[in-house]
Tab-separated table of C-alpha atoms and ligand atoms in Angstrom:
chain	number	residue	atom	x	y	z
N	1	UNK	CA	-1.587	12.860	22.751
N	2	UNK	CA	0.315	10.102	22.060
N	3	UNK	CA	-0.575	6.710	20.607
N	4	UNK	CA	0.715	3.051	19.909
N	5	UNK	CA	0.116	2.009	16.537
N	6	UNK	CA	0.496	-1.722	15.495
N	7	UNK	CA	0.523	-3.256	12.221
N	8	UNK	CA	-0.302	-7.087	11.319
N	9	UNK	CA	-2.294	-7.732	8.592
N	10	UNK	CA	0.003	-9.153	5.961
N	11	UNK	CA	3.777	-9.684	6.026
N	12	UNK	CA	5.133	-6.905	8.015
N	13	UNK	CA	5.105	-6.653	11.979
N	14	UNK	CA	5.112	-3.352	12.731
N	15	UNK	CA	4.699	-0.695	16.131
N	16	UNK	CA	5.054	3.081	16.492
N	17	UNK	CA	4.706	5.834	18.264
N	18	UNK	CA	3.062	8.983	17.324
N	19	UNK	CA	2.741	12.301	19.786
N	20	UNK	CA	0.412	14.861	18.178
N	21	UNK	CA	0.705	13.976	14.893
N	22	UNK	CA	4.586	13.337	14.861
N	23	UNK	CA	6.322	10.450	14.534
N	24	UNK	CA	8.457	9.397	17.528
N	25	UNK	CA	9.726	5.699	16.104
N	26	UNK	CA	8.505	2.990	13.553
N	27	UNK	CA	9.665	0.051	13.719
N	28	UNK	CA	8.899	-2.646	10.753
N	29	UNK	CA	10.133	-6.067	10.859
N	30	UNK	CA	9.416	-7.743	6.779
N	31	UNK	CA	9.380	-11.273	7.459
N	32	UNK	CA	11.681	-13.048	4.898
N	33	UNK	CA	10.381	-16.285	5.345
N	34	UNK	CA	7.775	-16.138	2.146
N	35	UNK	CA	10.489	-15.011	-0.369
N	36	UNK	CA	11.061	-18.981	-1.727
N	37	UNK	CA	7.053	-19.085	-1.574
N	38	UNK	CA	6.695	-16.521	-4.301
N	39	UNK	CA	4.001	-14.930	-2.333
N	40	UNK	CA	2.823	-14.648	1.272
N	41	UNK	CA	2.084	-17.705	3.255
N	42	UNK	CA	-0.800	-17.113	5.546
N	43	UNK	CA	-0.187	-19.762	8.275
N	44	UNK	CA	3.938	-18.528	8.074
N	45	UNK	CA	2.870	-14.954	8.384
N	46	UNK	CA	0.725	-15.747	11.643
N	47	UNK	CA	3.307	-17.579	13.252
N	48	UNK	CA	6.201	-14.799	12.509
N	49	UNK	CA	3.997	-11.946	13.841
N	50	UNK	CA	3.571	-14.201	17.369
N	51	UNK	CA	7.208	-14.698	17.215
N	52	UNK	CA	7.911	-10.401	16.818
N	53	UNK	CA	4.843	-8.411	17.548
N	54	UNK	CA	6.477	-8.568	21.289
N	55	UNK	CA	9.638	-7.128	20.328
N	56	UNK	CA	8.832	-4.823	17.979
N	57	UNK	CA	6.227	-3.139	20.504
N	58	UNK	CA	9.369	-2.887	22.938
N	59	UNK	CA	11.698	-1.701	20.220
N	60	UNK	CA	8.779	1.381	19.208
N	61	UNK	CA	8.517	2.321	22.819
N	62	UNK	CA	12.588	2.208	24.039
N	63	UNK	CA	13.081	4.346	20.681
N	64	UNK	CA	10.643	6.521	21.193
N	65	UNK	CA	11.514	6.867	24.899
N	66	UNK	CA	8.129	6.438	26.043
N	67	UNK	CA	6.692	4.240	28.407
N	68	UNK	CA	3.667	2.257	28.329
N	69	UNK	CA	2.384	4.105	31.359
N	70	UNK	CA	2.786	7.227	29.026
N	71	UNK	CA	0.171	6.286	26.309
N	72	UNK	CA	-3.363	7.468	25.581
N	73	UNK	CA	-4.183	5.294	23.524
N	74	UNK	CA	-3.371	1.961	21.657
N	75	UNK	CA	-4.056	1.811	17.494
N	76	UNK	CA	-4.157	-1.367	15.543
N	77	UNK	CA	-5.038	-2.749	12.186
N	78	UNK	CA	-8.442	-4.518	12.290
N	79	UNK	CA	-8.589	-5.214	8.684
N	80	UNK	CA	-8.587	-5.825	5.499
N	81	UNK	CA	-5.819	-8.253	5.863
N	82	UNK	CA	-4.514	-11.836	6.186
N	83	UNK	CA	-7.465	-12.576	9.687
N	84	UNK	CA	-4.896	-14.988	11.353
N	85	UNK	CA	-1.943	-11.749	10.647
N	86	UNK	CA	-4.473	-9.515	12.201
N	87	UNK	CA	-5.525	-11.565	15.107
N	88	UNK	CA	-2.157	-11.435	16.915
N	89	UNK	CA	-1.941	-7.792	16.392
N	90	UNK	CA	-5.451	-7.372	17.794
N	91	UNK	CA	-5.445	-9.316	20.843
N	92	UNK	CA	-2.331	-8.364	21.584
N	93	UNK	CA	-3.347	-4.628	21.231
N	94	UNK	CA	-6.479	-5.200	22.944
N	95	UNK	CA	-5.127	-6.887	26.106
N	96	UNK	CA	-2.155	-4.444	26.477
N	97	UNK	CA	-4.691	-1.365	26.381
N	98	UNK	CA	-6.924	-3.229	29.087
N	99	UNK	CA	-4.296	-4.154	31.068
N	100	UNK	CA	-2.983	-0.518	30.996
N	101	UNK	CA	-6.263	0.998	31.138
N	102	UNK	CA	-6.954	2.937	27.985
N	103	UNK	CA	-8.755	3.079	24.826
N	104	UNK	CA	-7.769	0.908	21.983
N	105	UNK	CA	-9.120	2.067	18.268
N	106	UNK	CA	-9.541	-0.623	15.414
N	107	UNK	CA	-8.157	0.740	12.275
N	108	UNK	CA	-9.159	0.275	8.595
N	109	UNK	CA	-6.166	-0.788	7.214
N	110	UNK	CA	-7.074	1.425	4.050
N	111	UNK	CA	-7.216	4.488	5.951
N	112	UNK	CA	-3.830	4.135	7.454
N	113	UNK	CA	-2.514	4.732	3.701
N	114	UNK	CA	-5.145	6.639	2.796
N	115	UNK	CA	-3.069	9.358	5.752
N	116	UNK	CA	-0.031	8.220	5.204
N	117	UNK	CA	0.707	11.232	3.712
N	118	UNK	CA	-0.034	13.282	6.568
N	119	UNK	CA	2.958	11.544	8.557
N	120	UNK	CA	5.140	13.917	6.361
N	121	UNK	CA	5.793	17.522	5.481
N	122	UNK	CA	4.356	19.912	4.195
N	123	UNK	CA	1.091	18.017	4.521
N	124	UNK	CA	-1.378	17.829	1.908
N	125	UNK	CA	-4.047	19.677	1.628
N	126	UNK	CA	-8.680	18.766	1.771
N	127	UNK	CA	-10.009	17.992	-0.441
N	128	UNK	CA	-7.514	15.389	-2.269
N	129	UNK	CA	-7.698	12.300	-4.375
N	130	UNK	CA	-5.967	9.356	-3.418
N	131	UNK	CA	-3.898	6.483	-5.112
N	132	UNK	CA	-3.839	3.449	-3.131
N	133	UNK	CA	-1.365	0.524	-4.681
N	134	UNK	CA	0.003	-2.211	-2.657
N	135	UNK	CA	0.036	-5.737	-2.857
N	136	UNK	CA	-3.304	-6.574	-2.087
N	137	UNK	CA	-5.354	-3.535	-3.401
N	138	UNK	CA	-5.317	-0.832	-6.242
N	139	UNK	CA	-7.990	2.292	-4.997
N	140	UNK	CA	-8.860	5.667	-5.965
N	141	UNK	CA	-10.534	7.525	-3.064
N	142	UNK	CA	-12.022	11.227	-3.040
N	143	UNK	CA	-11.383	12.806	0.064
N	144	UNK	CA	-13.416	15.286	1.454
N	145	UNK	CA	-12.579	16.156	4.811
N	146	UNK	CA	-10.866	13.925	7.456
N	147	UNK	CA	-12.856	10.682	6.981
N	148	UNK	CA	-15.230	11.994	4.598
N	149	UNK	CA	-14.140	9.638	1.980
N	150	UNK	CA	-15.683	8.278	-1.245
N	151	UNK	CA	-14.708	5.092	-2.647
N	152	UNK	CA	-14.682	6.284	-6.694
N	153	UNK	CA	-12.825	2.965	-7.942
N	154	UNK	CA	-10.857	-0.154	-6.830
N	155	UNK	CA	-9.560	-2.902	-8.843
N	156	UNK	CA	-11.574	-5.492	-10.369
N	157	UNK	CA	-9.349	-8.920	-10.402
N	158	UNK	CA	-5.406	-8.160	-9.571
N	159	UNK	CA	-3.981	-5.805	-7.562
N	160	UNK	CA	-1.394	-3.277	-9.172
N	161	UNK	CA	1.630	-4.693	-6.897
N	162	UNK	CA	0.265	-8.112	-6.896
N	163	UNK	CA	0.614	-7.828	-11.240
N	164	UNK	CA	4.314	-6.638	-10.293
N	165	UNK	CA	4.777	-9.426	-8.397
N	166	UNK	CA	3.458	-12.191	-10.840
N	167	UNK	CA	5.205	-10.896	-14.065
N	168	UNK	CA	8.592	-10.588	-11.369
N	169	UNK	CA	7.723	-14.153	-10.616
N	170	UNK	CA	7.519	-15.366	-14.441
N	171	UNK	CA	10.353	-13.801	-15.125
N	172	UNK	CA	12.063	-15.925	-12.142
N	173	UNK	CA	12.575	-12.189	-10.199
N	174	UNK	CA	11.373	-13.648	-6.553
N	175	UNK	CA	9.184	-11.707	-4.230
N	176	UNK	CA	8.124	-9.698	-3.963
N	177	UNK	CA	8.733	-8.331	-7.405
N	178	UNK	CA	7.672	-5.052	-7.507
N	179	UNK	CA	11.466	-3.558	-6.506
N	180	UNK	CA	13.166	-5.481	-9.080
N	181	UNK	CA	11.270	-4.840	-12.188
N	182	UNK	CA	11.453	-0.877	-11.218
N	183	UNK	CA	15.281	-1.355	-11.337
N	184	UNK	CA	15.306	-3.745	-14.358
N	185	UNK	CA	12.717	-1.499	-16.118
N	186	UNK	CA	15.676	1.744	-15.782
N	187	UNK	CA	17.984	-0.040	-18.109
N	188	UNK	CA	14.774	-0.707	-20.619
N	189	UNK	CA	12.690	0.445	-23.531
N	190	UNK	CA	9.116	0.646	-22.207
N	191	UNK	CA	8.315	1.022	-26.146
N	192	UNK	CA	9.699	-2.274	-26.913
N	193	UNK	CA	6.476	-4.124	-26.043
N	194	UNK	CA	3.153	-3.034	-26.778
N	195	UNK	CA	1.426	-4.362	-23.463
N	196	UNK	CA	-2.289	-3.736	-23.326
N	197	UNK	CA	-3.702	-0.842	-21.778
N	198	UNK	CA	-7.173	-1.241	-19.476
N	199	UNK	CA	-8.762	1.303	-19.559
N	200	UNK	CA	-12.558	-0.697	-18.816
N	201	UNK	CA	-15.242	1.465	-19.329
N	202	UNK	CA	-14.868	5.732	-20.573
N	203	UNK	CA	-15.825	7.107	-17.245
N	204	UNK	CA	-14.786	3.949	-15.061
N	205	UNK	CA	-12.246	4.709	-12.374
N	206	UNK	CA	-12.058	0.981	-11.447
N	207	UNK	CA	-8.530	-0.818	-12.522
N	208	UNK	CA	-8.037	-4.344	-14.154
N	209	UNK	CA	-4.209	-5.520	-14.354
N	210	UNK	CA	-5.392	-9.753	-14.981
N	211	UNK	CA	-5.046	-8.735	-18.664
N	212	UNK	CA	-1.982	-6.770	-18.822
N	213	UNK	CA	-0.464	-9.870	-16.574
N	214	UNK	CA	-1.752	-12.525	-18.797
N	215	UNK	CA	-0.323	-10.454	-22.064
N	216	UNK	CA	3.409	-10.720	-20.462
N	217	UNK	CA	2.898	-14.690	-19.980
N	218	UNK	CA	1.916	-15.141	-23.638
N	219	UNK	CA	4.355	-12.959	-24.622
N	220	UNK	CA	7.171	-14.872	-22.739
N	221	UNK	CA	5.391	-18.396	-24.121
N	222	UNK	CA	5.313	-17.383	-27.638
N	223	UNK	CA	9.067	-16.510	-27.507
N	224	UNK	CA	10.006	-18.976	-25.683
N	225	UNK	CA	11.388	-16.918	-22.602
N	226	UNK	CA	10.393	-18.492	-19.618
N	227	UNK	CA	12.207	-19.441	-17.097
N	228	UNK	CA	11.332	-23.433	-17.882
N	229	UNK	CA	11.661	-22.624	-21.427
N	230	UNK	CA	14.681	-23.652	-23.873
N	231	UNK	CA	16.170	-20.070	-24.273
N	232	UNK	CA	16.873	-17.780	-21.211
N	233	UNK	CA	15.850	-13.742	-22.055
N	234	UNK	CA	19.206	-11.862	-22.348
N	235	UNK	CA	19.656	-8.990	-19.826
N	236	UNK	CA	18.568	-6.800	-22.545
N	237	UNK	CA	15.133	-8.699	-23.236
N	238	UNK	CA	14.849	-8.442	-19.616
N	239	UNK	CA	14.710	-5.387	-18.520
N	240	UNK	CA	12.724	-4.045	-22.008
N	241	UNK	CA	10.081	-6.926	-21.112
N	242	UNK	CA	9.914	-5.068	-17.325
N	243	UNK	CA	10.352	-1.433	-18.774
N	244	UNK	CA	7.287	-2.135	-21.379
N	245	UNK	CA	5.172	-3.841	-18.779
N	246	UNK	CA	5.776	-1.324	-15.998
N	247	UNK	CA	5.200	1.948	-18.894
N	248	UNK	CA	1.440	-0.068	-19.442
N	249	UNK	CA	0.284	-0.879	-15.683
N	250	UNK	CA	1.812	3.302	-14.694
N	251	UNK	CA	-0.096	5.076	-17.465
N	252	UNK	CA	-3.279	3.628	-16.851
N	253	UNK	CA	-2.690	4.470	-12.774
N	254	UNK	CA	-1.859	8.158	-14.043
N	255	UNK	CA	-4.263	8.967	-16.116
N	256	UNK	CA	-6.939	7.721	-14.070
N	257	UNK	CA	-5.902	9.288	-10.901
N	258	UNK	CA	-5.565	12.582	-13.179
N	259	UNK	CA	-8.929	12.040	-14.729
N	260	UNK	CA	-10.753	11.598	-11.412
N	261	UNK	CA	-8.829	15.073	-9.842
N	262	UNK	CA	-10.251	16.993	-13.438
N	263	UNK	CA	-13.992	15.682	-12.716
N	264	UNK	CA	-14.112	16.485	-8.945
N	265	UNK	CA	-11.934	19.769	-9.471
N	266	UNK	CA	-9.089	18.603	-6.998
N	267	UNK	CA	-5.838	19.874	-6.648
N	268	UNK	CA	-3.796	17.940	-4.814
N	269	UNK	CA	-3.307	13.859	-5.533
N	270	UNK	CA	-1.861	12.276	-2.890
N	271	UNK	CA	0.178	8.854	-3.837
N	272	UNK	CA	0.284	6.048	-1.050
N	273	UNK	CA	0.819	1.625	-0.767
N	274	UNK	CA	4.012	0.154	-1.531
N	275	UNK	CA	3.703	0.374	-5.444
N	276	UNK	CA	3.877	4.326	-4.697
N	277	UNK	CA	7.448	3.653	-4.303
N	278	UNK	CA	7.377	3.309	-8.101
N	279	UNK	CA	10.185	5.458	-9.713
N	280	UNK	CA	8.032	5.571	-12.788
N	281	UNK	CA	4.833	6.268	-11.385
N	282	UNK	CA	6.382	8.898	-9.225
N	283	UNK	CA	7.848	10.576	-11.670
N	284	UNK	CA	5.000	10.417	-14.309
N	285	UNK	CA	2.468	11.326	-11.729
N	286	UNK	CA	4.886	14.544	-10.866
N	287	UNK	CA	4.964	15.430	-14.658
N	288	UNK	CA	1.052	15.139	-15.035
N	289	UNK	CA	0.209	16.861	-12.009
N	290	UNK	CA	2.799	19.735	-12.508
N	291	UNK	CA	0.989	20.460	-15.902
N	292	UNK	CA	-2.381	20.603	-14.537
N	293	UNK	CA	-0.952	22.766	-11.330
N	294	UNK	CA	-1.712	19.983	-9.266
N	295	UNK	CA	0.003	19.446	-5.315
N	296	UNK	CA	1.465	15.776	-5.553
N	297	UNK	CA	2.408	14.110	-2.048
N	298	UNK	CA	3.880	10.744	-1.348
N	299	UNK	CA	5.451	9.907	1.791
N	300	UNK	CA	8.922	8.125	2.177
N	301	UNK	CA	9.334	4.477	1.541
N	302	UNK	CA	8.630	3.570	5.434
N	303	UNK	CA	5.398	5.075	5.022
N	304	UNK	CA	4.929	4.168	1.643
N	305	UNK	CA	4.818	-0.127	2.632
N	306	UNK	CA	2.797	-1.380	5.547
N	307	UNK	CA	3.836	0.106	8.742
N	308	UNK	CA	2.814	1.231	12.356
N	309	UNK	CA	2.992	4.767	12.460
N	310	UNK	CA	0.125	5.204	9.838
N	311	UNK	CA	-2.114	3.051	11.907
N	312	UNK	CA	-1.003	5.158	14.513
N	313	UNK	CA	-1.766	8.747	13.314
N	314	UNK	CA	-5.389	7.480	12.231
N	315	UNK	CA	-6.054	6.108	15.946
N	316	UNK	CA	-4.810	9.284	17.236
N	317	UNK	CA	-6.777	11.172	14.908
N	318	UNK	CA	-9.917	9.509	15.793
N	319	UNK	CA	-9.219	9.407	19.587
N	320	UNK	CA	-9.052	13.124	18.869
N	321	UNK	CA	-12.585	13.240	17.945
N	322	UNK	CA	-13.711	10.682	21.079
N	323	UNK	CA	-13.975	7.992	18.969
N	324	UNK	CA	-12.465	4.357	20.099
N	325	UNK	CA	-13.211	0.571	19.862
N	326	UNK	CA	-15.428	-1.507	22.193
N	327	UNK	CA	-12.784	-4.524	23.565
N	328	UNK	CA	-15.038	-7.120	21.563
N	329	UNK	CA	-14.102	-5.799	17.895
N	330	UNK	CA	-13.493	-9.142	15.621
N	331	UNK	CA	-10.959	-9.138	12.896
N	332	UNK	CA	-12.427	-8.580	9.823
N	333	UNK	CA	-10.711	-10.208	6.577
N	334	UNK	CA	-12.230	-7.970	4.008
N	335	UNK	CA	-13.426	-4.834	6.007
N	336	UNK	CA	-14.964	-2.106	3.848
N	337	UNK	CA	-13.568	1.377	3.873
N	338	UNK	CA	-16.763	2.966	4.933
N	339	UNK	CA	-17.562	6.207	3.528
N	340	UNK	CA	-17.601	8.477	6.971
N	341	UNK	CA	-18.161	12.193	7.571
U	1	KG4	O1	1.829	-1.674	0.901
U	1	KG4	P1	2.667	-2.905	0.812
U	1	KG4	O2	4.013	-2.907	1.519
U	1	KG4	O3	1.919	-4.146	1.333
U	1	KG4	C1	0.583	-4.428	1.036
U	1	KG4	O4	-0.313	-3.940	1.780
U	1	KG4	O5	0.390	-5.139	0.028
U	1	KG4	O6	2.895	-3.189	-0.749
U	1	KG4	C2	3.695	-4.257	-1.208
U	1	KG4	C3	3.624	-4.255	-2.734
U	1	KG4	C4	4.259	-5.488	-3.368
U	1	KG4	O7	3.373	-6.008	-4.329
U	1	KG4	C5	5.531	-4.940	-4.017
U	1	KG4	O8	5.940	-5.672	-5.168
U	1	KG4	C6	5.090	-3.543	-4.380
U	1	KG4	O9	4.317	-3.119	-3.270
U	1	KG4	N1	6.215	-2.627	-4.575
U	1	KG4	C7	6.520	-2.033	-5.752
U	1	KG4	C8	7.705	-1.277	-5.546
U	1	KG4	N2	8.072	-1.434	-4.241
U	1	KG4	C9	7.158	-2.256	-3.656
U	1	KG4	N3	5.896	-2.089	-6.933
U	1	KG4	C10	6.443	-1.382	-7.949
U	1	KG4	N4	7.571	-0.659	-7.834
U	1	KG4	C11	8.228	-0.570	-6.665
U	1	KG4	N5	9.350	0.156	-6.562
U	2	ZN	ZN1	-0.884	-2.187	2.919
């Protein structure tokens, strides 16, 4: 089988091609344009996918060396996501599946990291627990079986890259931020700086990173350190204030991720969202996990950030099982991952 798989929903216009499970070509164009914003512009992001979403789709295919006439099926994000991002990617995938005369499947945007993992190899195996941290979310799923999937926490205020990104923008690091406090953090003493932990609740699996965020901003107030402020942080300040700041938001991540594989008797955590690109978290997570005799996966950085060949695998693996999208499926901002099976 092999399937088209676009991406829209936030800052990234992406297509690919996936033929039973492998991937042919992914193509992901990162619009630049929201780097002086400090954040993602929605109306910007719309406009940019309008602009690309045409040439990416012929970039996936030439690469791939398919041709349209040559697909089963068309995959696109339907949400969560920015609803005018997602719009262009949905019409667009919707009227180039009618017009060819195949089945288009809406994706959860969720799921498409929630698999991600299954793009590479060796893939992981059921039943695994999964760490999803990107810009806009921070979730710990328990899954079952293909799409048997239990929500068991999510974040309640900030997302884990969306804390990178605000402490990156304090510190006058741009956007997004997450990249450059990793790198700043190597030179660093995450001990310098005793950030808060949040823990919330004993047997909570939800996140809060609000706290940890506002911590760094008093901290930088109190010593005078921000970027407005009299005194610029040396290089050395720097990168301990991103070292101690990444050690707090990566040990609460692990040990909740490793805390919900103990209770539901897991063994194999599977890492996924752009944060997962997190040289600390990957190799803390690989420590933990290797004590406990636990199977870590994460896939490679082009799988790791929003991209087209995820969406793609989880439309193929649904057209698999017959399932696909009536041609009247809205956009949907904050669509639920539905617990399925
Ligand atoms: O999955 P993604 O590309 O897009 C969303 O769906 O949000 O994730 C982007 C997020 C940004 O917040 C970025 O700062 C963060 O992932 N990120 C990182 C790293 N690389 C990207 N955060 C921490 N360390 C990294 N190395
Ligand atoms: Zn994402």
């Amino acid at each position: 089988m092999t399937v088209l798989g676009i991406e829209t929903s936030c800052d990234e216009t992406s297509a690919a091609v996936v033929a039973d499970g492998k991937v042919l070509s992914n193509i992901i164009s990162s619009q630049l344009v929201h780097a002086k914003f400090g954040g993602v512009v929605p109306e910007l992001a719309s406009r940019a996918h309008m602009r690309m979403i045409i040439d990416v789709v012929d970039e996936a295919l030439a690469k791939a060396g398919v041709s349209k006439e040559k697909l089963d099926g068309i995959a696109v994000t339907q949400g969560p996501g920015l609803v005018g991002s997602l719009l262009v990617g949905l019409s667009f995938a919707k009227a180039l599946a009618y017009g060819l005369g195949i089945p288009f499947i809406g994706v959860n945007h969720m799921e498409g990291h929630l698999y991600s993992t299954f793009l590479e190899d060796p893939q992981p195996e059921y039943p695994f627990i999964a760490l999803i941290v990107s810009g806009g979310h921070s979730m710990l799923v328990h899954v079952k079986q293909p799409f048997d999937q239990q929500l068991l926490g999510q974040t309640r205020d900030d997302a884990a890259g969306e804390a990178f990104d605000k402490v990156a923008k304090m510190l006058g690091l741009g956007y997004p931020g997450g990249p450059a406090i990793d790198k700043l953090a190597r030179e660093g003493n995450p001990k310098a700086i005793d950030f808060p932990r949040s823990f919330l609740e004993e047997d909570s699996f939800d996140f809060s990173f609000s706290g940890i965020k506002t911590s760094v901003l008093y901290y930088l107030r109190k010593n005078n350190l921000l970027p407005l402020g009299n005194s610029k942080p040396t290089e050395k300040a720097m990168a301990d204030i991103c070292a101690s700041f990444q050690a707090s938001v990566v040990e609460v991540l692990v040990t909740k991720t490793v805390a919900a594989a103990e209770q539901y008797g897991v063994k194999t955590i599977c890492l996924a969202g752009g944060v997962s690109a997190n040289s600390l978290l990957r190799t803390e997570m690989k420590r933990e996990s290797d004590r406990l005799g636990i199977a870590l996966h994460f896939p490679r950085l082009e799988y790791c950030m929003d991209n087209g060949a995820m969406i793609a695998l989880v439309g193929e693996m649904k057209l698999a099982s017959g399932i696909s999208s009536p041609f009247d499926l809205k956009a949907v901002a904050n669509l639920p991952m539905e617990a399925e099976g």
